Amino acid sequence: MKDVRVRFAPSPTGSLHIGGVRTALYNYLFAKKYHGKFIIRIEDTDQNRFVANAEQYIYDSLEWLGIKADESVIEGGPYFPYKQSERKDIYKKYANELLEKGLAYYAFDTNEELELIRTKQKESGENNFQYNAATRMSLRNSLSLSKGEVNRLIQMGTPYVVRLKVPAKEEIRLFDLIRGWVMVHSSTLDDKVLMKSDGLPTYHLANVVDDYLMKISHVIRGEEWLPSAPTHVLLYKSFGWEADMPQFAHLPLLLKPGGDGKLSKRDGEMLGFPVFPLQWRDKETQKLIPGFKEEGYLPEALINFLAFLGWNPGTEEEIFSLDELIEAFSIERIGKSGTKFDINKAKWFNQFYLHKKDPSYFTEEFKKILDPAGLWNGGIKLNLWVKLVQERSTFESEMVLEIKNLISKIEAFDQSLIDSKWNIDAKNGLKEFSEQLALLNEITAEEAKTLLNKILETQNTKPGKVLQILRVSLTGKGAGPDLMTIIELLGPQEISKRIIHFINRFPLSMD
Ligand code: GLU
């Protein structure tokens, strides 16, 4: 294999959709697997669709995920510049080369003229209009007009575009590493515009010229670009670069959760899950749409999730770090058919990685809530606090919320449990427990358990009869994290107070 050089070539026209992130990831994994280079190239030649902060958003998103470029606008590299708007002269030169070779031509047709032809064709029930070998001689271009007329038009400053002269009858074949052979007849292709009237190249020209100049070995991109690939193959041929043509791999589409069509930017909002890596302010609605990061997903979870959206390792194993993915990745194991976007799977990965986090990871967030409540104590019990809620949560925010609930005043007590479990035996047990606790400044979970059991044994009450109502008295609820750990963490004084408050608030009828 020649030196692997792959590129992620986003257009900064809006936020980076999660499908784009997957494309970046697959390129990155492929590059690293073969000790090649991963390049980010900004394709910003469409000035009408330019969005100011979109480029920075791309860098921020990839940085958050740990997908590092070897060459880019920021990193630099031997094929600088990596932003197409800074390479205008290069494209002009190559467009001129094709014009000179007679493989491209000037076209002077205005948008209005072309629109009129399209409408007429539609009205007469003919197939969609194509600008190609069959029609170009009846249109206004340097092939149909005399040389003199062409020169005159150009000198007058008449706006023109440069179009690729697609051969009339030619079978275009390209081998896609995921799809196999793709065959297209040239008669179905348009004479694509290569240079627009504003002097800027179109995607097709800039993309091919840059892939060639940047020595790209493999083009790994979304399936939506497959229809453009035959035009690109023709361009390589026209330039005489066939021997250096990259190999193509068009990734399967990401589908809506139900499988009914392509996952769109709007789906996230409608279905209540993120489709962007980071938060993004919608240009039209001005609404700030949270991304995976703001929704609490860990970067390693998102990476693992995205890797599996279209690829699988061929084993049952699902948990892969970025390094393990690099090791395991192969284009052969990318599927052809679209992949359903299942947010529950993303949650499953997040839960897995959250549970693996070292307690110290949560220091900052936990300190923020425990310190004001006087429960931080220099963080000596951080491990215990974390252990209490970590295993029960999918997101860090759930852990924080659970702790907040535990340390704050109880808003409501589970009435149905009070009705069924609150009785004189329970009350005697709780009362004695609270009195004993009131004498202490500290107690471990283990000691609390022993103390309670001893009291209940003396009173001849089964622990099963008391434990749930004790929990209700301490948390308001009938279920939750480990009760004895809660007692240790909130401390005997606070626990004693809570029990007394409960006893006073819910007097038994015989009291
Ligand atoms: N600029 C194109 C995009 O926005 C790149 C497509 C390609 O990778 O060739 O996705």
Short mmCIF file of C-alpha atoms and ligand atoms in Angstrom, two decimals:
data_model
loop_
_atom_site.label_atom_id
_atom_site.label_comp_id
_atom_site.label_asym_id
_atom_site.label_seq_id
_atom_site.Cartn_x
_atom_site.Cartn_y
_atom_site.Cartn_z
CA MET A 1 0.00 0.00 0.00
CA LYS A 2 1.28 3.48 -0.78
CA ASP A 3 1.74 5.90 2.09
CA VAL A 4 -1.61 6.33 3.73
CA ARG A 5 -2.77 9.94 3.66
CA VAL A 6 -6.45 10.56 4.30
CA ARG A 7 -8.39 13.73 4.78
CA PHE A 8 -11.51 14.95 6.46
CA ALA A 9 -12.78 17.75 4.26
CA PRO A 10 -15.70 19.51 5.90
CA SER A 11 -17.40 22.58 4.53
CA PRO A 12 -17.91 25.14 7.29
CA THR A 13 -21.55 25.71 6.41
CA GLY A 14 -23.09 25.00 9.80
CA SER A 15 -22.57 22.80 12.78
CA LEU A 16 -20.80 19.50 12.31
CA HIS A 17 -23.40 16.77 12.14
CA ILE A 18 -22.68 13.56 14.00
CA GLY A 19 -22.36 11.75 10.64
CA GLY A 20 -19.51 14.11 9.81
CA VAL A 21 -17.84 13.27 13.10
CA ARG A 22 -18.08 9.59 12.22
CA THR A 23 -16.44 10.30 8.85
CA ALA A 24 -13.62 12.12 10.64
CA LEU A 25 -13.24 9.25 13.09
CA TYR A 26 -13.06 6.56 10.40
CA ASN A 27 -10.47 8.58 8.50
CA TYR A 28 -8.48 9.05 11.68
CA LEU A 29 -8.63 5.36 12.63
CA PHE A 30 -7.59 4.31 9.15
CA ALA A 31 -4.68 6.75 9.09
CA LYS A 32 -3.39 5.72 12.50
CA LYS A 33 -3.78 2.03 11.81
CA TYR A 34 -1.45 2.30 8.83
CA HIS A 35 0.86 4.84 10.44
CA GLY A 36 -0.27 7.37 7.91
CA LYS A 37 -1.37 10.98 8.09
CA PHE A 38 -4.77 12.39 8.97
CA ILE A 39 -5.41 15.74 7.34
CA ILE A 40 -8.16 18.27 7.92
CA ARG A 41 -8.91 20.39 4.90
CA ILE A 42 -11.46 23.16 5.06
CA GLU A 43 -13.60 23.28 1.92
CA ASP A 44 -14.95 26.79 2.06
CA THR A 45 -15.35 27.80 -1.56
CA ASP A 46 -19.11 28.17 -1.37
CA GLN A 47 -19.30 31.71 -0.12
CA ASN A 48 -23.10 31.74 -0.03
CA ARG A 49 -23.17 29.03 2.57
CA PHE A 50 -20.30 30.25 4.71
CA VAL A 51 -20.99 30.36 8.47
CA ALA A 52 -18.52 32.32 10.57
CA ASN A 53 -17.91 30.11 13.61
CA ALA A 54 -18.37 26.78 11.84
CA GLU A 55 -14.67 26.19 11.22
CA GLN A 56 -13.74 26.73 14.87
CA TYR A 57 -16.61 24.46 15.85
CA ILE A 58 -15.08 21.66 13.76
CA TYR A 59 -11.72 22.01 15.51
CA ASP A 60 -13.33 22.22 18.95
CA SER A 61 -15.44 19.14 18.34
CA LEU A 62 -12.56 17.00 17.13
CA GLU A 63 -10.33 18.22 19.91
CA TRP A 64 -12.93 17.28 22.50
CA LEU A 65 -13.03 13.78 21.03
CA GLY A 66 -9.26 13.42 20.85
CA ILE A 67 -9.18 13.19 17.06
CA LYS A 68 -5.95 14.99 16.24
CA ALA A 69 -4.90 16.11 12.81
CA ASP A 70 -1.37 15.67 11.54
CA GLU A 71 -1.83 18.41 8.99
CA SER A 72 -4.40 21.19 9.09
CA VAL A 73 -4.92 24.94 9.13
CA ILE A 74 -3.80 24.90 12.76
CA GLU A 75 -1.12 22.21 12.59
CA GLY A 76 0.27 23.36 9.27
CA GLY A 77 2.05 20.84 7.08
CA PRO A 78 3.89 20.40 3.80
CA TYR A 79 0.84 21.06 1.60
CA PHE A 80 -0.15 24.36 3.15
CA PRO A 81 -2.60 26.12 2.93
CA TYR A 82 -5.26 23.68 4.10
CA LYS A 83 -8.13 26.04 3.51
CA GLN A 84 -9.52 26.16 -0.01
CA SER A 85 -10.36 29.86 0.02
CA GLU A 86 -6.62 30.45 0.33
CA ARG A 87 -5.83 28.29 -2.70
CA LYS A 88 -7.84 30.12 -5.37
CA ASP A 89 -4.93 30.63 -7.74
CA ILE A 90 -4.15 26.94 -7.73
CA TYR A 91 -7.63 26.03 -8.95
CA LYS A 92 -7.56 28.72 -11.61
CA LYS A 93 -4.34 27.29 -12.95
CA TYR A 94 -5.77 23.79 -13.17
CA ALA A 95 -9.04 24.97 -14.73
CA ASN A 96 -6.98 26.76 -17.37
CA GLU A 97 -5.04 23.59 -18.01
CA LEU A 98 -8.26 21.73 -18.84
CA LEU A 99 -9.46 24.63 -20.99
CA GLU A 100 -6.23 24.52 -22.95
CA LYS A 101 -6.47 20.79 -23.40
CA GLY A 102 -10.02 21.20 -24.70
CA LEU A 103 -11.39 19.11 -21.84
CA ALA A 104 -13.29 21.98 -20.29
CA TYR A 105 -15.07 24.95 -21.84
CA TYR A 106 -16.52 28.36 -21.07
CA ALA A 107 -20.29 28.60 -20.71
CA PHE A 108 -22.11 31.90 -20.82
CA ASP A 109 -25.68 30.77 -20.19
CA THR A 110 -27.30 32.77 -17.45
CA ASN A 111 -29.18 31.13 -14.62
CA GLU A 112 -32.40 32.57 -16.03
CA GLU A 113 -31.76 31.03 -19.45
CA LEU A 114 -31.08 27.62 -17.96
CA GLU A 115 -34.07 27.87 -15.70
CA LEU A 116 -36.28 28.63 -18.69
CA ILE A 117 -35.04 25.56 -20.53
CA ARG A 118 -35.64 23.41 -17.48
CA THR A 119 -39.19 24.63 -17.09
CA LYS A 120 -39.93 24.11 -20.79
CA GLN A 121 -38.58 20.58 -20.69
CA LYS A 122 -40.60 19.77 -17.65
CA GLU A 123 -43.73 21.16 -19.26
CA SER A 124 -43.25 19.05 -22.36
CA GLY A 125 -42.80 15.98 -20.15
CA GLU A 126 -39.20 15.33 -21.15
CA ASN A 127 -36.58 14.03 -18.79
CA ASN A 128 -34.81 16.46 -16.52
CA PHE A 129 -32.60 18.81 -18.44
CA GLN A 130 -28.92 18.01 -18.52
CA TYR A 131 -26.10 20.18 -19.71
CA ASN A 132 -24.06 17.58 -21.60
CA ALA A 133 -22.96 16.19 -24.95
CA ALA A 134 -26.55 15.94 -26.12
CA THR A 135 -27.47 19.54 -25.38
CA ARG A 136 -24.30 21.62 -25.16
CA MET A 137 -24.13 22.53 -28.86
CA SER A 138 -27.49 24.27 -28.61
CA LEU A 139 -26.41 26.32 -25.60
CA ARG A 140 -24.16 29.36 -25.27
CA ASN A 141 -20.62 28.16 -24.70
CA SER A 142 -17.17 28.11 -26.22
CA LEU A 143 -17.94 24.88 -28.06
CA SER A 144 -21.07 26.16 -29.77
CA LEU A 145 -20.01 29.77 -30.37
CA SER A 146 -17.29 30.99 -32.71
CA LYS A 147 -13.88 31.79 -31.31
CA GLY A 148 -14.37 35.45 -32.10
CA GLU A 149 -17.67 35.57 -30.28
CA VAL A 150 -16.18 33.85 -27.26
CA ASN A 151 -13.29 36.31 -27.10
CA ARG A 152 -15.69 39.20 -27.49
CA LEU A 153 -17.91 37.98 -24.66
CA ILE A 154 -14.95 37.47 -22.34
CA GLN A 155 -13.49 40.87 -23.17
CA MET A 156 -16.84 42.51 -22.50
CA GLY A 157 -16.72 41.00 -19.05
CA THR A 158 -19.70 38.71 -19.63
CA PRO A 159 -20.00 36.38 -16.65
CA TYR A 160 -19.12 32.78 -17.43
CA VAL A 161 -18.51 29.48 -15.77
CA VAL A 162 -16.07 26.75 -16.76
CA ARG A 163 -17.63 23.36 -17.36
CA LEU A 164 -16.11 19.91 -17.65
CA LYS A 165 -16.53 18.40 -21.10
CA VAL A 166 -17.94 15.02 -20.18
CA PRO A 167 -17.47 12.51 -23.02
CA ALA A 168 -20.67 11.53 -24.84
CA LYS A 169 -20.36 7.78 -24.58
CA GLU A 170 -18.06 6.32 -22.04
CA GLU A 171 -18.44 3.85 -19.29
CA ILE A 172 -16.95 5.20 -16.08
CA ARG A 173 -15.88 2.58 -13.63
CA LEU A 174 -14.66 3.05 -10.15
CA PHE A 175 -13.84 0.61 -7.45
CA ASP A 176 -15.25 1.46 -4.05
CA LEU A 177 -13.67 -0.36 -1.13
CA ILE A 178 -17.06 -0.76 0.53
CA ARG A 179 -19.38 -1.16 -2.44
CA GLY A 180 -17.19 -2.86 -5.01
CA TRP A 181 -17.37 -1.83 -8.65
CA VAL A 182 -19.58 1.13 -9.45
CA MET A 183 -20.36 1.69 -13.13
CA VAL A 184 -21.91 4.83 -14.57
CA HIS A 185 -22.49 5.82 -18.16
CA SER A 186 -21.17 9.25 -19.03
CA SER A 187 -24.40 10.14 -20.85
CA THR A 188 -26.11 10.29 -17.45
CA LEU A 189 -23.69 12.93 -16.16
CA ASP A 190 -23.86 16.69 -16.40
CA ASP A 191 -21.02 18.80 -17.70
CA LYS A 192 -20.36 19.87 -14.13
CA VAL A 193 -19.36 23.44 -13.41
CA LEU A 194 -15.71 23.55 -12.34
CA MET A 195 -15.26 27.30 -11.92
CA LYS A 196 -18.13 29.53 -10.93
CA SER A 197 -18.75 33.00 -12.29
CA ASP A 198 -17.30 34.48 -9.08
CA GLY A 199 -13.95 32.96 -10.04
CA LEU A 200 -14.10 30.36 -7.30
CA PRO A 201 -13.92 26.65 -7.97
CA THR A 202 -16.78 24.29 -7.28
CA TYR A 203 -16.45 21.45 -4.83
CA HIS A 204 -15.60 19.00 -7.63
CA LEU A 205 -12.59 20.83 -9.00
CA ALA A 206 -11.16 21.98 -5.68
CA ASN A 207 -11.68 18.60 -4.06
CA VAL A 208 -9.94 16.63 -6.81
CA VAL A 209 -7.10 19.09 -7.29
CA ASP A 210 -6.41 19.16 -3.56
CA ASP A 211 -6.66 15.40 -3.12
CA TYR A 212 -4.12 15.06 -5.90
CA LEU A 213 -1.77 17.79 -4.68
CA MET A 214 -2.00 16.65 -1.08
CA LYS A 215 -1.21 13.09 -2.16
CA ILE A 216 -4.37 11.66 -0.65
CA SER A 217 -4.30 7.87 -0.85
CA HIS A 218 -7.85 7.07 0.26
CA VAL A 219 -11.02 9.11 0.10
CA ILE A 220 -13.26 8.00 2.94
CA ARG A 221 -16.48 9.98 2.98
CA GLY A 222 -20.25 9.75 3.30
CA GLU A 223 -22.39 7.91 0.78
CA GLU A 224 -24.00 11.17 -0.27
CA TRP A 225 -20.82 11.87 -2.26
CA LEU A 226 -20.98 8.66 -4.28
CA PRO A 227 -22.91 10.34 -7.14
CA SER A 228 -20.05 12.85 -7.45
CA ALA A 229 -17.38 10.18 -7.65
CA PRO A 230 -17.74 9.43 -11.42
CA THR A 231 -17.21 13.13 -12.15
CA HIS A 232 -14.13 13.00 -9.97
CA VAL A 233 -12.84 9.96 -11.85
CA LEU A 234 -13.31 11.87 -15.11
CA LEU A 235 -11.38 14.78 -13.66
CA TYR A 236 -8.47 12.54 -12.71
CA LYS A 237 -8.50 11.20 -16.27
CA SER A 238 -8.70 14.66 -17.78
CA PHE A 239 -5.69 15.81 -15.81
CA GLY A 240 -3.81 12.62 -16.61
CA TRP A 241 -3.60 11.73 -12.92
CA GLU A 242 -5.21 8.30 -13.13
CA ALA A 243 -2.19 6.55 -11.68
CA ASP A 244 -2.43 8.73 -8.58
CA MET A 245 -6.17 8.48 -8.12
CA PRO A 246 -7.03 7.73 -4.50
CA GLN A 247 -9.05 4.70 -3.56
CA PHE A 248 -12.64 5.43 -2.63
CA ALA A 249 -14.68 4.26 0.33
CA HIS A 250 -18.19 5.66 0.67
CA LEU A 251 -19.59 5.19 4.15
CA PRO A 252 -23.16 4.02 4.71
CA LEU A 253 -25.76 6.58 5.70
CA LEU A 254 -26.82 7.18 9.27
CA LEU A 255 -30.54 6.51 9.45
CA LYS A 256 -33.28 7.79 11.72
CA PRO A 257 -33.90 5.53 14.73
CA GLY A 258 -36.84 3.91 12.92
CA GLY A 259 -34.74 3.31 9.83
CA ASP A 260 -37.05 5.51 7.74
CA GLY A 261 -34.64 7.83 5.99
CA LYS A 262 -31.48 9.73 6.63
CA LEU A 263 -30.81 11.11 10.09
CA SER A 264 -31.21 14.86 9.81
CA LYS A 265 -30.17 17.79 11.92
CA ARG A 266 -33.80 18.35 12.84
CA ASP A 267 -34.31 14.78 14.09
CA GLY A 268 -32.35 15.41 17.24
CA GLU A 269 -34.59 18.22 18.33
CA MET A 270 -37.72 16.37 17.35
CA LEU A 271 -36.78 13.08 18.96
CA GLY A 272 -35.00 14.51 21.97
CA PHE A 273 -31.40 13.47 21.51
CA PRO A 274 -28.27 15.29 20.39
CA VAL A 275 -27.01 15.05 16.82
CA PHE A 276 -24.16 17.53 17.23
CA PRO A 277 -20.96 16.91 19.17
CA LEU A 278 -21.04 20.30 20.92
CA GLN A 279 -23.77 22.83 21.48
CA TRP A 280 -24.70 24.91 18.49
CA ARG A 281 -26.80 28.02 18.07
CA ASP A 282 -29.25 27.56 15.25
CA LYS A 283 -28.95 30.41 12.78
CA GLU A 284 -32.64 30.63 12.01
CA THR A 285 -34.23 30.06 15.38
CA GLN A 286 -31.34 31.43 17.48
CA LYS A 287 -31.93 28.49 19.78
CA LEU A 288 -28.96 26.93 21.52
CA ILE A 289 -29.09 23.21 20.74
CA PRO A 290 -27.13 21.08 23.22
CA GLY A 291 -24.59 18.65 21.84
CA PHE A 292 -23.42 15.27 23.13
CA LYS A 293 -20.97 17.04 25.41
CA GLU A 294 -23.55 19.25 27.08
CA GLU A 295 -25.92 16.30 27.40
CA GLY A 296 -23.30 14.60 29.51
CA TYR A 297 -21.75 12.12 27.12
CA LEU A 298 -18.11 11.27 27.68
CA PRO A 299 -15.88 11.61 24.64
CA GLU A 300 -14.70 8.02 24.90
CA ALA A 301 -18.31 6.83 24.95
CA LEU A 302 -19.20 8.85 21.87
CA ILE A 303 -16.13 7.58 20.04
CA ASN A 304 -16.99 3.97 20.85
CA PHE A 305 -20.62 4.51 19.85
CA LEU A 306 -19.73 6.22 16.56
CA ALA A 307 -17.18 3.58 15.63
CA PHE A 308 -19.94 1.00 15.74
CA LEU A 309 -22.30 3.01 13.57
CA GLY A 310 -21.39 1.25 10.36
CA TRP A 311 -18.39 -0.80 11.42
CA ASN A 312 -17.99 -3.85 13.63
CA PRO A 313 -14.93 -5.81 14.71
CA GLY A 314 -16.39 -9.17 13.71
CA THR A 315 -16.47 -10.33 17.33
CA GLU A 316 -18.92 -9.94 20.18
CA GLU A 317 -16.70 -7.38 21.82
CA GLU A 318 -18.12 -3.88 21.99
CA ILE A 319 -15.90 -1.90 24.32
CA PHE A 320 -13.01 -0.28 22.51
CA SER A 321 -10.81 2.61 23.48
CA LEU A 322 -9.55 4.87 20.74
CA ASP A 323 -6.26 2.96 20.64
CA GLU A 324 -8.05 -0.38 20.50
CA LEU A 325 -10.21 0.92 17.68
CA ILE A 326 -7.12 1.91 15.73
CA GLU A 327 -5.82 -1.60 16.17
CA ALA A 328 -9.09 -3.31 15.19
CA PHE A 329 -10.34 -1.00 12.45
CA SER A 330 -10.58 -2.10 8.85
CA ILE A 331 -12.52 -0.80 5.87
CA GLU A 332 -13.54 -4.36 4.95
CA ARG A 333 -15.66 -4.51 8.07
CA ILE A 334 -17.69 -1.42 7.20
CA GLY A 335 -21.21 -2.38 6.13
CA LYS A 336 -22.89 -1.32 2.92
CA SER A 337 -26.34 -0.62 4.27
CA GLY A 338 -27.40 2.35 6.36
CA THR A 339 -27.11 2.18 10.12
CA LYS A 340 -29.92 3.11 12.46
CA PHE A 341 -29.05 5.73 15.02
CA ASP A 342 -29.94 4.23 18.38
CA ILE A 343 -29.44 6.72 21.20
CA ASN A 344 -29.97 4.00 23.80
CA LYS A 345 -26.81 2.38 22.61
CA ALA A 346 -24.99 5.68 23.11
CA LYS A 347 -26.37 5.78 26.66
CA TRP A 348 -25.23 2.23 27.24
CA PHE A 349 -21.68 3.14 26.25
CA ASN A 350 -21.80 6.25 28.39
CA GLN A 351 -22.92 4.29 31.40
CA PHE A 352 -20.10 1.86 30.89
CA TYR A 353 -17.45 4.56 30.71
CA LEU A 354 -18.98 6.56 33.55
CA HIS A 355 -18.80 3.54 35.82
CA LYS A 356 -15.14 3.12 35.00
CA LYS A 357 -14.19 6.67 35.94
CA ASP A 358 -11.89 7.12 38.89
CA PRO A 359 -13.56 9.02 41.77
CA SER A 360 -11.04 11.84 41.36
CA TYR A 361 -12.67 12.61 38.01
CA PHE A 362 -15.69 13.92 39.88
CA THR A 363 -13.78 16.06 42.38
CA GLU A 364 -14.73 19.43 40.99
CA GLU A 365 -18.45 18.79 40.57
CA PHE A 366 -18.81 17.05 43.90
CA LYS A 367 -16.89 19.70 45.78
CA LYS A 368 -19.23 22.29 44.33
CA ILE A 369 -22.21 20.72 46.06
CA LEU A 370 -20.65 19.21 49.15
CA ASP A 371 -18.55 22.16 50.24
CA PRO A 372 -21.42 24.62 50.78
CA ALA A 373 -23.25 21.90 52.73
CA GLY A 374 -20.25 21.48 55.05
CA LEU A 375 -19.76 17.92 53.86
CA TRP A 376 -16.59 18.21 51.84
CA ASN A 377 -14.03 17.78 54.66
CA GLY A 378 -11.11 18.17 52.31
CA GLY A 379 -12.52 15.45 50.11
CA ILE A 380 -11.65 12.58 52.43
CA LYS A 381 -14.92 10.82 51.69
CA LEU A 382 -15.05 11.60 47.96
CA ASN A 383 -14.61 7.94 47.05
CA LEU A 384 -17.56 6.95 49.15
CA TRP A 385 -19.78 9.70 47.80
CA VAL A 386 -18.93 8.69 44.27
CA LYS A 387 -19.39 4.99 44.92
CA LEU A 388 -22.79 5.71 46.39
CA VAL A 389 -24.23 6.99 43.13
CA GLN A 390 -21.86 6.09 40.31
CA GLU A 391 -23.17 2.63 39.59
CA ARG A 392 -26.73 3.84 39.48
CA SER A 393 -26.13 6.54 36.88
CA THR A 394 -25.71 6.95 33.15
CA PHE A 395 -24.57 10.56 33.30
CA GLU A 396 -22.53 12.57 35.77
CA SER A 397 -25.46 14.97 36.06
CA GLU A 398 -27.57 12.14 37.49
CA MET A 399 -24.91 11.49 40.11
CA VAL A 400 -24.81 15.14 41.06
CA LEU A 401 -28.57 15.34 41.23
CA GLU A 402 -28.81 12.29 43.45
CA ILE A 403 -26.25 13.75 45.84
CA LYS A 404 -28.04 17.06 45.84
CA ASN A 405 -31.27 15.35 46.72
CA LEU A 406 -29.58 13.42 49.49
CA ILE A 407 -28.09 16.42 51.18
CA SER A 408 -30.98 18.81 50.82
CA LYS A 409 -34.16 19.06 52.82
CA ILE A 410 -36.64 16.33 51.99
CA GLU A 411 -39.54 17.75 50.05
CA ALA A 412 -41.93 14.81 50.20
CA PHE A 413 -42.14 11.46 51.94
CA ASP A 414 -43.51 8.35 50.27
CA GLN A 415 -46.97 8.24 51.78
CA SER A 416 -47.91 4.74 50.68
CA LEU A 417 -44.84 3.33 52.43
CA ILE A 418 -45.68 5.32 55.54
CA ASP A 419 -49.18 3.85 55.43
CA SER A 420 -47.89 0.30 55.16
CA LYS A 421 -44.65 0.34 57.16
CA TRP A 422 -44.85 3.01 59.82
CA ASN A 423 -45.87 1.30 63.07
CA ILE A 424 -44.93 1.16 66.71
CA ASP A 425 -42.13 -1.42 66.26
CA ALA A 426 -40.53 0.65 63.56
CA LYS A 427 -40.92 3.77 65.62
CA ASN A 428 -39.26 2.24 68.68
CA GLY A 429 -36.38 1.04 66.59
CA LEU A 430 -35.87 4.37 64.86
CA LYS A 431 -36.19 6.32 68.06
CA GLU A 432 -33.53 4.34 69.85
CA PHE A 433 -31.29 4.46 66.80
CA SER A 434 -31.59 8.25 66.63
CA GLU A 435 -30.83 8.61 70.32
CA GLN A 436 -27.71 6.51 70.03
CA LEU A 437 -26.57 8.38 66.96
CA ALA A 438 -27.07 11.71 68.72
CA LEU A 439 -24.21 10.76 71.04
CA LEU A 440 -21.73 10.30 68.20
CA ASN A 441 -19.78 12.61 65.92
CA GLU A 442 -18.86 10.02 63.36
CA ILE A 443 -19.94 6.58 62.31
CA THR A 444 -18.93 4.25 59.53
CA ALA A 445 -21.45 2.36 57.42
CA GLU A 446 -20.34 -0.85 59.02
CA GLU A 447 -20.72 0.51 62.54
CA ALA A 448 -24.13 1.97 61.73
CA LYS A 449 -25.31 -1.42 60.55
CA THR A 450 -24.04 -3.15 63.67
CA LEU A 451 -25.61 -0.53 65.91
CA LEU A 452 -28.99 -0.76 64.23
CA ASN A 453 -28.99 -4.54 64.26
CA LYS A 454 -28.10 -4.59 67.95
CA ILE A 455 -30.93 -2.22 68.80
CA LEU A 456 -33.45 -4.20 66.79
CA GLU A 457 -32.26 -7.46 68.27
CA THR A 458 -32.83 -6.10 71.77
CA GLN A 459 -36.27 -4.95 70.76
CA ASN A 460 -36.97 -8.23 69.10
CA THR A 461 -37.78 -6.59 65.79
CA LYS A 462 -36.74 -8.00 62.43
CA PRO A 463 -34.53 -5.55 60.44
CA GLY A 464 -36.72 -6.18 57.38
CA LYS A 465 -39.59 -4.43 59.17
CA VAL A 466 -37.63 -1.26 59.79
CA LEU A 467 -35.11 -0.73 57.04
CA GLN A 468 -37.42 0.64 54.39
CA ILE A 469 -39.14 3.11 56.67
CA LEU A 470 -35.75 4.18 57.98
CA ARG A 471 -34.86 4.96 54.39
CA VAL A 472 -38.08 6.90 53.94
CA SER A 473 -37.29 8.89 57.06
CA LEU A 474 -33.82 9.76 55.74
CA THR A 475 -34.51 10.31 52.05
CA GLY A 476 -38.26 10.52 51.59
CA LYS A 477 -38.17 7.56 49.22
CA GLY A 478 -38.45 3.79 49.47
CA ALA A 479 -35.44 2.98 47.31
CA GLY A 480 -32.07 4.47 46.58
CA PRO A 481 -28.35 4.15 47.18
CA ASP A 482 -26.84 2.17 50.01
CA LEU A 483 -28.50 3.29 53.23
CA MET A 484 -25.66 2.66 55.66
CA THR A 485 -23.28 4.61 53.44
CA ILE A 486 -25.76 7.48 53.44
CA ILE A 487 -25.68 7.38 57.24
CA GLU A 488 -21.91 7.47 57.29
CA LEU A 489 -21.74 10.32 54.80
CA LEU A 490 -24.44 12.56 56.24
CA GLY A 491 -23.09 11.87 59.72
CA PRO A 492 -24.83 10.67 62.93
CA GLN A 493 -25.97 14.14 64.02
CA GLU A 494 -27.81 14.90 60.81
CA ILE A 495 -29.26 11.39 60.62
CA SER A 496 -30.50 11.61 64.18
CA LYS A 497 -32.17 14.93 63.40
CA ARG A 498 -33.85 13.56 60.31
CA ILE A 499 -35.27 10.62 62.20
CA ILE A 500 -36.63 12.82 64.97
CA HIS A 501 -38.16 15.16 62.44
CA PHE A 502 -39.83 12.19 60.75
CA ILE A 503 -41.19 10.80 64.02
CA ASN A 504 -42.66 14.18 64.91
CA ARG A 505 -44.09 14.77 61.51
CA PHE A 506 -45.87 11.41 61.29
CA PRO A 507 -47.35 10.67 64.70
CA LEU A 508 -48.93 7.23 64.99
CA SER A 509 -52.63 7.15 65.85
CA MET A 510 -51.96 5.67 69.30
CA ASP A 511 -49.44 8.46 70.16
N1 GLU B 1 -16.64 19.29 1.45
C1 GLU B 1 -17.32 18.04 1.38
C2 GLU B 1 -18.24 17.96 2.61
O1 GLU B 1 -18.69 18.94 3.03
C3 GLU B 1 -16.32 16.92 1.34
C4 GLU B 1 -16.75 15.68 0.68
C5 GLU B 1 -15.55 14.80 0.45
O2 GLU B 1 -15.03 14.29 1.42
O3 GLU B 1 -15.14 14.67 -0.71
O4 GLU B 1 -18.51 16.94 3.16
#
